[in-house]
Coordinates of C-alpha atoms and ligand atoms in Angstrom, one line a residue:
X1 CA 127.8 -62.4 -217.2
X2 CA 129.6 -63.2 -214.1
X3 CA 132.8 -65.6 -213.9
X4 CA 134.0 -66.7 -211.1
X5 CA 135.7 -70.1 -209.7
X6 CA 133.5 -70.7 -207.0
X7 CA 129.8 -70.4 -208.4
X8 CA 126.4 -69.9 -207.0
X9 CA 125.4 -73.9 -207.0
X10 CA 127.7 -76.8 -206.8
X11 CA 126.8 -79.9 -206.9
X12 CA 127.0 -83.3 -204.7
X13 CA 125.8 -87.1 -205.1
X14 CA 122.4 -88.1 -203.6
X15 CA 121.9 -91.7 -202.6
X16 CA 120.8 -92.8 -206.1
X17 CA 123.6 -91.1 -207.4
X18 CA 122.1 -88.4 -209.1
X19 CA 123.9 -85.2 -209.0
X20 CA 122.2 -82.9 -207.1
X21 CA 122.3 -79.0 -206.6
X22 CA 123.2 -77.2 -203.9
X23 CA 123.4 -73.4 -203.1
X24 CA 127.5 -72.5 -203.5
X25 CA 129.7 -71.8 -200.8
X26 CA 131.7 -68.7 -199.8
X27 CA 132.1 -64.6 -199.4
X28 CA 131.3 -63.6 -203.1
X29 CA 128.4 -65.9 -203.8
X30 CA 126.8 -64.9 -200.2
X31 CA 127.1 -61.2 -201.0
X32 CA 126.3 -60.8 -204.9
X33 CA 124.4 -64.3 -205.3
X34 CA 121.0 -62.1 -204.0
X35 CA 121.3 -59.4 -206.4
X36 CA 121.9 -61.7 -209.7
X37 CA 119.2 -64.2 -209.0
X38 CA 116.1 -64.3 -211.2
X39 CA 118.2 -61.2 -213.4
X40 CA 118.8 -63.4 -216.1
X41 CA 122.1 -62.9 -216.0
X42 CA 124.6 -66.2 -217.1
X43 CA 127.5 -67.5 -213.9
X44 CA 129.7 -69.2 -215.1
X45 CA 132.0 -71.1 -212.7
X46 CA 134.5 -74.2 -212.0
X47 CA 133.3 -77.5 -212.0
X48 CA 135.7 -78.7 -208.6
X49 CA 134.4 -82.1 -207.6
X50 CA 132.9 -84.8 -210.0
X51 CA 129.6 -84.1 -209.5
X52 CA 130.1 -80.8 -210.5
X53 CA 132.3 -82.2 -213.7
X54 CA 129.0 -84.4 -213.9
X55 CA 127.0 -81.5 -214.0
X56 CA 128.9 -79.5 -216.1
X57 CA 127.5 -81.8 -219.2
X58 CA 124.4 -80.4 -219.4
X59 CA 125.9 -77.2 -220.3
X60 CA 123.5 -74.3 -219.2
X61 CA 121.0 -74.8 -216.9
X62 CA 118.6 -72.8 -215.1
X63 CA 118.3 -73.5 -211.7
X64 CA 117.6 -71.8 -208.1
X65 CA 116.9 -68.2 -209.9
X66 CA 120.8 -68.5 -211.8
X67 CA 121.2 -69.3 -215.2
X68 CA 124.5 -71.0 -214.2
X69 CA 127.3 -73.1 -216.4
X70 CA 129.3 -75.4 -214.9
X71 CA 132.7 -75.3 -216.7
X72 CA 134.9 -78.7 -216.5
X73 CA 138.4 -78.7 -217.6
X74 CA 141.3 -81.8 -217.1
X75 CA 140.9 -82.8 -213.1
X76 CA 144.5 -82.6 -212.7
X77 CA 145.2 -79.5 -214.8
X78 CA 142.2 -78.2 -212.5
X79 CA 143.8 -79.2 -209.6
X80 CA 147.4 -77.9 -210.2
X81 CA 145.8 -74.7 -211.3
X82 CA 143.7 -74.3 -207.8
X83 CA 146.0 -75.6 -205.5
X84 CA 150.1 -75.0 -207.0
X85 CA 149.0 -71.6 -208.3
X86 CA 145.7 -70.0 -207.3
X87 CA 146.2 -71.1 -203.2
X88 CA 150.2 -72.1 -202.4
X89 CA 151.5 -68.9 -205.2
X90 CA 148.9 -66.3 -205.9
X91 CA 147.2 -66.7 -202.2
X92 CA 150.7 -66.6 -200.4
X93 CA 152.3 -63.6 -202.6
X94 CA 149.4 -61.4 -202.6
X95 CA 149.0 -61.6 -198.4
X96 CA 152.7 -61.7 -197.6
X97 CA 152.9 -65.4 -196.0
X98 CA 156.1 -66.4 -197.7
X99 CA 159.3 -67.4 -195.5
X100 CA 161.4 -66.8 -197.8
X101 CA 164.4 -68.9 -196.3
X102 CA 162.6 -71.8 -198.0
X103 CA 159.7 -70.9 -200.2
X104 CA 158.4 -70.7 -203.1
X105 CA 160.7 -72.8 -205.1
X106 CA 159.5 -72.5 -208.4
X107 CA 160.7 -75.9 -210.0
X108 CA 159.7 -77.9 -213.3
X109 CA 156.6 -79.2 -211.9
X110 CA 155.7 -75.7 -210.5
X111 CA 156.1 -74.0 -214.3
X112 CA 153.5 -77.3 -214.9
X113 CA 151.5 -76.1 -212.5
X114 CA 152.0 -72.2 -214.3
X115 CA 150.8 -74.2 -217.9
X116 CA 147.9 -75.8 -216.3
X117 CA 147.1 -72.2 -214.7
X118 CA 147.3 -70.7 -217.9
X119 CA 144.9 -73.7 -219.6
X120 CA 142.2 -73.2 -216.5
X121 CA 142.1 -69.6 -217.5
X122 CA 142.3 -70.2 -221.5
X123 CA 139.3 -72.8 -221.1
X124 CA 136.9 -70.2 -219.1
X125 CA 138.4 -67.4 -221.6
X126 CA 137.1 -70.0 -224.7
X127 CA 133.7 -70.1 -223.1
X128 CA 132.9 -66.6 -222.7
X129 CA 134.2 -66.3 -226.0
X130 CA 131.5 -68.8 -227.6
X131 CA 128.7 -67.9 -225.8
X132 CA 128.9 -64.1 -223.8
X133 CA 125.9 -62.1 -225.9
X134 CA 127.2 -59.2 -228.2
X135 CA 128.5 -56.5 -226.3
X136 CA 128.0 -58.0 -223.2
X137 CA 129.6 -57.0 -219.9
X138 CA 131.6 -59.8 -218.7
X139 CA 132.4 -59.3 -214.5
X140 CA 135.6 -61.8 -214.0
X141 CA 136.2 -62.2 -210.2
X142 CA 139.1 -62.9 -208.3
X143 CA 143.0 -63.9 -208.7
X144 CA 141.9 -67.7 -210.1
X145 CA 141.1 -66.0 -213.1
X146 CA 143.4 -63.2 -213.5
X147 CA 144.3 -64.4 -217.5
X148 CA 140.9 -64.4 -218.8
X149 CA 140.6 -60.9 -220.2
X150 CA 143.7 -61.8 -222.7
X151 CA 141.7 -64.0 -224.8
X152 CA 139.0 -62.0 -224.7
X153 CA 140.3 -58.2 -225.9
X154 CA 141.9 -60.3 -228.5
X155 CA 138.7 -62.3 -229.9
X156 CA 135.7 -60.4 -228.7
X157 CA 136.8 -56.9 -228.3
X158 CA 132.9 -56.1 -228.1
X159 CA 132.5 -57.8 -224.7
X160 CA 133.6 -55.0 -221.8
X161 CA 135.6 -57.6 -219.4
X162 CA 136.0 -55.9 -215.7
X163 CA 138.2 -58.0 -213.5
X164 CA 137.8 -57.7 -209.7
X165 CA 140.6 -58.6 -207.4
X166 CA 139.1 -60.2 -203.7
X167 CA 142.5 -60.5 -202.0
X168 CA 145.3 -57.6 -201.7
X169 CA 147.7 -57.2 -204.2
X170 CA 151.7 -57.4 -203.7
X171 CA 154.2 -54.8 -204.1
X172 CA 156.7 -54.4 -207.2
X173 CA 159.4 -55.8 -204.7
X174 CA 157.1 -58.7 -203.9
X175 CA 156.3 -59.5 -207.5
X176 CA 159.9 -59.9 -207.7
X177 CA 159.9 -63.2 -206.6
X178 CA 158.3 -64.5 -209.4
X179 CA 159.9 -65.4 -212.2
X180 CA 160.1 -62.8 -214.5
X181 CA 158.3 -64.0 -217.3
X182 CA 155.7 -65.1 -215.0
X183 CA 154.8 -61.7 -213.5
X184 CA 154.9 -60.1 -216.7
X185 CA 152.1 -62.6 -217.8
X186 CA 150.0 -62.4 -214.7
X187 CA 149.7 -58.1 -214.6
X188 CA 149.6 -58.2 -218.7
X189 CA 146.4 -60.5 -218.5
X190 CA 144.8 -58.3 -215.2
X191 CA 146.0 -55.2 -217.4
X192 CA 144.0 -56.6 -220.9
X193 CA 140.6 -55.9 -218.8
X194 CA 138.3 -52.8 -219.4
X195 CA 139.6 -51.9 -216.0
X196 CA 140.6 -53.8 -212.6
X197 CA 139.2 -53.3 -209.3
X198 CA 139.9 -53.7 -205.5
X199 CA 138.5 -53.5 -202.1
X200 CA 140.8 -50.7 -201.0
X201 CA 143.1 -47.8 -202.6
X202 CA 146.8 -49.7 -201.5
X203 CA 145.5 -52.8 -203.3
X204 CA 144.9 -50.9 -206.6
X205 CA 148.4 -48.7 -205.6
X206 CA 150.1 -51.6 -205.8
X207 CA 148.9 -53.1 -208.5
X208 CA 149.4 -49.4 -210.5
X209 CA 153.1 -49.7 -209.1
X210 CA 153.3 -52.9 -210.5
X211 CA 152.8 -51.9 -214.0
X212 CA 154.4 -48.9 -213.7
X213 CA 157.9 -50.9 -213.0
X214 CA 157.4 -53.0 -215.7
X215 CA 155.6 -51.0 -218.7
X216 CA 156.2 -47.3 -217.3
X217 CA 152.4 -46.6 -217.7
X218 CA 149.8 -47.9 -215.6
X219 CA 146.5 -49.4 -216.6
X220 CA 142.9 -48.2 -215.6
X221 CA 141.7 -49.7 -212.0
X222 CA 138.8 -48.6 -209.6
X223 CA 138.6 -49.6 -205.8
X224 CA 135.1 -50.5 -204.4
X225 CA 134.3 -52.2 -201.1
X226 CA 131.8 -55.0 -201.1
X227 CA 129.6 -54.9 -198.1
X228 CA 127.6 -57.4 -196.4
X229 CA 124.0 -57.7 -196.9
X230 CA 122.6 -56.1 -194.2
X231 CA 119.1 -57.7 -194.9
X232 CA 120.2 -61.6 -195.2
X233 CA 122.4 -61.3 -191.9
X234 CA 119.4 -59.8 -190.0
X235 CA 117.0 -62.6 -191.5
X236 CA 120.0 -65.3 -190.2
X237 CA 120.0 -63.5 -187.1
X238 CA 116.8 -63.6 -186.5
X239 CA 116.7 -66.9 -186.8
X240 CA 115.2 -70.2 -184.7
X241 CA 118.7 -71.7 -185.2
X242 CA 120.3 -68.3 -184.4
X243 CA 118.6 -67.5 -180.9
X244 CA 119.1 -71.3 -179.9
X245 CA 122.6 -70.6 -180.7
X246 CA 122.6 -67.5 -179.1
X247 CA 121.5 -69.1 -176.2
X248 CA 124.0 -71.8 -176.0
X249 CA 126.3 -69.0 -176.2
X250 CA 125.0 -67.3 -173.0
X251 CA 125.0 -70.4 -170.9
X252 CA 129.2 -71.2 -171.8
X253 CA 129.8 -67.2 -171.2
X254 CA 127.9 -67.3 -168.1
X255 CA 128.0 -63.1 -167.9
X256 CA 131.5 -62.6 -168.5
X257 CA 132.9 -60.4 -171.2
X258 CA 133.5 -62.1 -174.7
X259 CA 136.7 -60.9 -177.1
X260 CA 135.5 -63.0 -180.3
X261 CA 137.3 -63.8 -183.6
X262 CA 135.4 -65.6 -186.6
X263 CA 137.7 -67.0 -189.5
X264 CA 138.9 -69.2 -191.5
X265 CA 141.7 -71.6 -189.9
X266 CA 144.1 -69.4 -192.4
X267 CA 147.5 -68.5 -191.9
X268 CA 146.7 -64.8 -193.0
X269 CA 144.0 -64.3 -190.2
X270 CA 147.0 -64.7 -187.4
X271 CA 145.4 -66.7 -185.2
X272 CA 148.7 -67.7 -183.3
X273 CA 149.3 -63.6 -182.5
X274 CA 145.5 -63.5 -181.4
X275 CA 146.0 -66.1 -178.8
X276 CA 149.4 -65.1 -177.8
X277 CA 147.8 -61.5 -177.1
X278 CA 145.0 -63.4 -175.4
X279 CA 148.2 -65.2 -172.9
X280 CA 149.7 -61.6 -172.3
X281 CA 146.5 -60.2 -171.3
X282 CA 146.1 -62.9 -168.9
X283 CA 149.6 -62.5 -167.5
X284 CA 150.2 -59.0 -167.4
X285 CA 146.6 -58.2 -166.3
X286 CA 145.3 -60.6 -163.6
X287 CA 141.9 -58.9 -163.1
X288 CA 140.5 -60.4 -165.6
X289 CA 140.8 -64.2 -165.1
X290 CA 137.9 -66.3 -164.8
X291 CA 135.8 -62.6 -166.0
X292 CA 136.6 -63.1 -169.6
X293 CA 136.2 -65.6 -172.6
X294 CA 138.1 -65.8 -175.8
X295 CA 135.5 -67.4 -178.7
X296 CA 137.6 -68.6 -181.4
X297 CA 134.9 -69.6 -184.2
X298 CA 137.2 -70.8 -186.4
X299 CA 136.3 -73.3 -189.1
X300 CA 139.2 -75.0 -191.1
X301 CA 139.9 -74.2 -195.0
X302 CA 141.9 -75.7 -197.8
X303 CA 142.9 -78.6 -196.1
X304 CA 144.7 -79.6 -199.7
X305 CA 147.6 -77.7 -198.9
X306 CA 149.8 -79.1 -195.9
X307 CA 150.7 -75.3 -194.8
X308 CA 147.0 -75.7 -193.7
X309 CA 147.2 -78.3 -191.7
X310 CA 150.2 -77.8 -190.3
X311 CA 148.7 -74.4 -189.0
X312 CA 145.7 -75.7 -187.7
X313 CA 147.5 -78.0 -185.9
X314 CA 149.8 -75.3 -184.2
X315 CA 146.2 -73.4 -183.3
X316 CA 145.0 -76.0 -181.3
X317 CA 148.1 -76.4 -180.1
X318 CA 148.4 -73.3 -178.8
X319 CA 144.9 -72.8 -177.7
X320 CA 145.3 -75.9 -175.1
X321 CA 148.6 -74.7 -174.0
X322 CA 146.7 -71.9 -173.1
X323 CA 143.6 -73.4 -171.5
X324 CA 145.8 -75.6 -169.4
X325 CA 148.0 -73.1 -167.8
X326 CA 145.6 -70.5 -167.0
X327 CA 142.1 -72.5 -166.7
X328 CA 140.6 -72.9 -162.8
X329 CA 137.1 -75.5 -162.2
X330 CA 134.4 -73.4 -163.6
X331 CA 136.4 -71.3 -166.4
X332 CA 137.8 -72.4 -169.3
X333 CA 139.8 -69.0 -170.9
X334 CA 139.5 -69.9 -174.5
X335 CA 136.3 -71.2 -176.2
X336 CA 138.0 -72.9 -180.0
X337 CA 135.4 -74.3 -181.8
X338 CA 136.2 -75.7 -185.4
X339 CA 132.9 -76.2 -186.8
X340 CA 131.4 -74.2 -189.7
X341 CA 128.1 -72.7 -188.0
X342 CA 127.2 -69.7 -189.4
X343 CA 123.8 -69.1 -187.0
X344 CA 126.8 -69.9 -184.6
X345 CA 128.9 -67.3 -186.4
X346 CA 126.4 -64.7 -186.3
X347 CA 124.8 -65.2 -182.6
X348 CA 128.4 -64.9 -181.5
X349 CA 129.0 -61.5 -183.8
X350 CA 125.5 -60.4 -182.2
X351 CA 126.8 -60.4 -178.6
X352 CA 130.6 -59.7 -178.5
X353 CA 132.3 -57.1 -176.2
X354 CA 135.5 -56.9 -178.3
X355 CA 135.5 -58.4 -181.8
X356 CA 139.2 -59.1 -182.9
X357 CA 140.0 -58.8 -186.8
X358 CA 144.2 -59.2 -186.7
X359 CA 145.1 -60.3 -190.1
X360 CA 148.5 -60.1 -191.4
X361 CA 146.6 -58.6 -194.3
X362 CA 143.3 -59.0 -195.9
X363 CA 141.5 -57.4 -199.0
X364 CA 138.7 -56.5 -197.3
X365 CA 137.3 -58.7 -194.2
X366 CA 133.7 -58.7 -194.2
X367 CA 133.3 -60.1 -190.5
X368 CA 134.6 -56.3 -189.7
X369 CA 131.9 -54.6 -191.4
X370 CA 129.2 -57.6 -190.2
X371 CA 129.9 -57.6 -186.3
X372 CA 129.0 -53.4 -186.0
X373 CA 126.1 -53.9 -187.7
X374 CA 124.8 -57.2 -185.8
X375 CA 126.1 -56.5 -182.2
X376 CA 123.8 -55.7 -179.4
X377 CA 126.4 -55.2 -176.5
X378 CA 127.7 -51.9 -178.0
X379 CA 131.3 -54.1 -179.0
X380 CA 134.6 -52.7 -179.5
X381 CA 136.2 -53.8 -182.6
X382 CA 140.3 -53.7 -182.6
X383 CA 140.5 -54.1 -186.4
X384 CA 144.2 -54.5 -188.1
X385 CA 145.2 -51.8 -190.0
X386 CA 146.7 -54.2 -192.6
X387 CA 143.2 -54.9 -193.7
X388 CA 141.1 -53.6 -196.2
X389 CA 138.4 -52.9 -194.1
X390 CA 140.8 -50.3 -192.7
X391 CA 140.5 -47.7 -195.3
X392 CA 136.6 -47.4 -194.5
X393 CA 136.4 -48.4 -190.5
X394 CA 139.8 -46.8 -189.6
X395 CA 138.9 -43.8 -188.4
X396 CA 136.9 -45.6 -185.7
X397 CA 138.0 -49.1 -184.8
X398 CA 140.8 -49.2 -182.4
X399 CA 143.6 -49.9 -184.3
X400 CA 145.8 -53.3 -184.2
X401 CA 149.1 -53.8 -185.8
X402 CA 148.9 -57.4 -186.4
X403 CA 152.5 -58.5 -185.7
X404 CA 152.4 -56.5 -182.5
X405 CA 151.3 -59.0 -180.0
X406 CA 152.3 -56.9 -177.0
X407 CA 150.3 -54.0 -178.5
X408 CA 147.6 -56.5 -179.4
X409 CA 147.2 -57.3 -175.7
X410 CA 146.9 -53.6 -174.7
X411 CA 143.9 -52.9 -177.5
X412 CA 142.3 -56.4 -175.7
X413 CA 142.8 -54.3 -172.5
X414 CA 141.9 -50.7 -173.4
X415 CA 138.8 -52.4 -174.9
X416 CA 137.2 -54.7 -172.3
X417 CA 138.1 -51.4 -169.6
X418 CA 136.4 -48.9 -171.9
X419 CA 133.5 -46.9 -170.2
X420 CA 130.1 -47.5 -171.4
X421 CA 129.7 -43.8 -173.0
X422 CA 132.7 -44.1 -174.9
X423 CA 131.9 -47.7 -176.0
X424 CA 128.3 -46.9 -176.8
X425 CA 129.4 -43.9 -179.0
X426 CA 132.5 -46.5 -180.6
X427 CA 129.9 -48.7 -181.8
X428 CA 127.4 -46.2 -183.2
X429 CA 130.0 -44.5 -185.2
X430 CA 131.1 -47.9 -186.4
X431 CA 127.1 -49.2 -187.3
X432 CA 127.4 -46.0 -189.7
X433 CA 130.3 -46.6 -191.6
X434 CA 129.9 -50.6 -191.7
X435 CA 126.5 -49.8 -192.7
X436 CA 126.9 -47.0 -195.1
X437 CA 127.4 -49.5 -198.4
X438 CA 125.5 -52.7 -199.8
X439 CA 126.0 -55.3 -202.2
X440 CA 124.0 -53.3 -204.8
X441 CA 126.6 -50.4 -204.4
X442 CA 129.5 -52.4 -205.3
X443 CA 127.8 -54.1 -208.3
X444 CA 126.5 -50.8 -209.3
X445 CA 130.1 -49.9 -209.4
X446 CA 131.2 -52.5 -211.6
X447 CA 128.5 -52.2 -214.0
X448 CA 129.6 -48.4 -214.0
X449 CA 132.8 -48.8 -214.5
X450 CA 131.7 -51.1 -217.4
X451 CA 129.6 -48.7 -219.7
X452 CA 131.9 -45.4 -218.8
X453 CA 134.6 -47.9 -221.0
X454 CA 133.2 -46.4 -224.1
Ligands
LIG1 C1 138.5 -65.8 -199.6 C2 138.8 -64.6 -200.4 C3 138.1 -64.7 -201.7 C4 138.5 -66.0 -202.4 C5 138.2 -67.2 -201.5 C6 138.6 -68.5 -202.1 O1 137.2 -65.9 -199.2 O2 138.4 -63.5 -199.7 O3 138.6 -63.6 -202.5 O4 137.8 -66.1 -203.7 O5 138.8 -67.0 -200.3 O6 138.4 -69.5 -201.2 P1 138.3 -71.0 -201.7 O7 137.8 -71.7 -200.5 O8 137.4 -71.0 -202.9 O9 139.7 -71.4 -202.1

C-alpha cells in the first residue's frame, strides 16, 4: 500500500458536472506511478479539491491501472493541515527559509492548525488501519504524513509501515524552534515507523541527531535516491510536442549559449541569487553580451501561501530589471517564462550549455539527475552542494554554493568558457552517475528495507 498526499489520479468537474479522473500531478507520482500501475497494489491519497472529496465517496476504485482511494477529511481541517503546517511550518523548517526576526510565530490558531495536522494524519492512519491486508507493507511518503506510523505500531503491529522523507530534514538546533512538545510529537511519530528514509546521508544525519538530543538513542533510517525514469523522459523527449518545442527553443536562442534553470517559483530554489549571478556575469564579463541567454522555465507553485507570491513577484521583478538594463534590439538576456510545459521543460534540458541547480537546499532535485541524461550539447551542470543530488553528482558537477552569488557568477563563467574536451568528458561522467539508478531501485529499496524488519 502506498500513502501519499498527492495521489496518482485527482479529480476535476466536466461540463455536466461529473467528476472526472485525471492522471495526478507532481515528482513522486511521475517517478513511482509507472512501477505501481496494474501491480495491484492500493494508493491511497488526499482528497484536495471538491471533486476529489466527491470522488472520495465511492471509496475504492479501480482506475487507470491504480487501485486508488481517495481519502476526504473536514475542508478546513484539510486546509490548515496543508497549508499552516505541511507548506508555511514543515516546508520552511526542513529547507532553512525562516527569517527568524519575524517568523514562525506559533500562536493559538497555529496550535489549531498543529490539531488539524494531527487529525489529517489520525484520519489516513484510521484508514490503513481498517483496510491495509494482514501483514501488509504500508510505504508512507513525505513530511504531510509524518504522524501516521503512530496509530499504526499501536493498532496493527502486523502492517510493516516505512516512512520516506522527500524534503531534507533540519538540524537539532533548527528543531528548536518548535515548540517543544511539538517536535517531540513530530520525530516520535517518523520514529514509530519500521524505519525512515531519505534522499541523502545529511538528511537521515540529521534526523538521527535529532533523536539522539531528545531520546539519547536513535531510530532505524535508510537513505535511497529516487531517480528519474530514464525511459518516460526519453519517450517525452521524443516527442511531436517536444521537437516543436525544441524548435521554438532554437529560433529565440538563435545560436547563442543557453545557462537554463527549471523549477518551481519556490523560495528554496534561489531564483533571486541565480539572476543576480546572471547580472554579475554580465557586468564583470562583457564578452558575453548579446552571445548568451538565461532560460528561466519557471512555473509558479502554492500560490495559497502569500510568501509565494510575494516571491514570484520579486522574480519577475528582478528579471525585468535585468532585461532593461542590459538588453540591445535583437537580444533579450533573460528568457522567464512561467508556464507549466513540461515538453517545454524537457526540450530546454535537451539542449542546455550550462544547467543551473542553486537551491538553498533541496532533498534531492531530480532536474539535476534529468538534464545529464537528456542533454545533447555535452552541458555543464553547476549543481549546489546544499542539494541532495550532491552526495551522488558531486564528484562531477561544478560545484555552487548557493548564497555565493559572486562565486555563482564565476561557475556561469568557468562553464560557458570550458573547452569542448573537458566539457565533453564533464557530461559523460555525469550521464553515468545520473544514470546509474531508476525508480525500480529506490522502490526495491523500500520494499527491502520492509521485509529485513523481521
Ligand atoms: C516537492 C517535494 C515533494 C513534495 C512536493 C509537494 O515536489 O520534492 O517532496 O511532496 O513538493 O508539493 P505540493 O505541490 O503537493 O505541495
Amino acid at each position: 500500500m502506498i500513502v501519499s498526499n498527492r495521489g496518482p489520479l485527482s479529480f476535476s468537474y466536466d461540463t455536466a458536472g461529473n467528476a472526472v479522473a485525471h492522471r495526478g500531478a507532481g515528482g513522486v507520482v511521475s517517478s513511482i506511478g509507472p512501477l505501481v500501475r496494474h501491480t495491484g497494489a492500493r494508493w491511497m491519497a488526499a482528497a484536495m479539491s471538491d471533486a476529489d472529496r466527491e470522488a472520495a465517496g465511492a471509496g475504492t476504485v479501480d482506475a487507470d491501472g491504480f487501485r486508488f482511494r481517495s481519502l476526504a477529511v473536514d475542508p478546513d481541517a484539510y486546509r490548515m493541515a496543508y497549508e499552516v503546517i505541511s507548506n508555511g511550518t514543515l516546508w520552511f523548517l526542513h529547507h532553512g527559509l525562516w527569517e527568524l526576526a519575524r517568523r514562525p510565530r506559533f500562536d493559538r490558531r497555529w496550535r489549531e492548525a498543529w490539531d488539524a495536522y494531527r487529525a489529517v494524519n489520525h484520519a489516513f492512519a484510521r484508514a490503513i488501519i481498517d483496510e491495509a491486508p494482514e501483514g501488509a507493507i504500508v510505504l508512507v511518503q513525505d513530511y504531510h504524513l509524518a504522524l501516521v506510523g503512530t496509530w499504526l505500531a499501536q493498532e496493527r503491529p502486523d502492517l510493516r509501515a516505512v516512512h520516506f522523507n522527500h524534503i531534507p530534514f533540519c538540524d537539532p538546533d533548527a528543531i528548536r524552534i518548535l515548540p517543544d512538545d511539538v517536535a517531540g510529537e513530530l520525530l516520535a511519530g517518523m520514529a514509530s515507523h519500521t524505519s525512515c528514509g531519505f534522499h541523502a546521508r545529511r538528511w537521515a544525519r540529521n534526523f538521527e541527531a535529532c533523536c539522539r538530543e531528545l531520546w539519547g538513542w536513535e531510530p532505524s533510517t535508510f537513505v535511497s535516491a529516487l531517480a528519474p525514469d530514464h525511459d518516460d523522459i526519453a519517450t517525452v523527449a521524443q516527442s511531436a510536442e517536444c521537437v516543436a518545442e525544441g524548435a521554438k527553443l532554437d529560433e529565440a536562442i538563435a545560436g547563442r549559449h543557453m545557462i537554463l534553470r527549471v523549477d518551481r517559483i519556490e523560495l528554496s530554489k534561489n531564483l533571486l541569487r541565480g539572476f543576480l549571478a546572471y547580472d554579475d556575469l554580465l557586468r564583470s564579463h562583457r564578452e558575453w553580451h548579446e552571445r548568451v541567454i538565461f532560460v528561466a522555465l519557471v512555473y509558479p507553485s502554492r500560490e495559497g501561501l502569500p510568501e509565494y507570491l510575494a516571491y514570484r513577484q520579486e522574480v519577475e521583478t528582478l528579471a525585468a530589471r535585468i532585461n532593461g538594463d542590459w538588453a540591445v534590439p535583437g537580444w533579450t538576456p533573460i528568457l522567464l517564462d512561467t508556464s507549466d510545459n513540461f515538453p517545454r521543460s524537457v526540450a530546454a534540458l535537451c539542449r542546455y550549455d550550462l544547467l543551473l541547480v542553486n537551491p538553498i537546499r533541496d532533498g534531492l532535485n531530480l532536474v539535476a539527475k534529468e538534464g545529464p541524461i537528456l542533454n545533447q550539447r555535452h552541458g555543464v551542470v553547476g549543481l549546489s552542494r546544499e542539494a541532495g543530488a550532491w552526495e551522488e553528482l558531486g564528484g562531477v558537477a561544478l560545484v555552487v554554493n548557493p548564497f555565493d552569488v559572486a562565486g555563482t557568477s564565476d561557475v556561469m563563467a568557468a562553464a560557458l568558457s570550458m573547452d569542448d574536451d573537458d566539457r565533453a568528458a564533464h557530461a559523460a561522467a555525469l550521464r553515468k552517475l545520473a544514470a546509474a539508478r531508476a525508480p525500480r531501485d529506490w522502490l526495491d529499496d523500500q520494499l527491502a528495507v520492509a521485509r529485513n524488519a523481521r
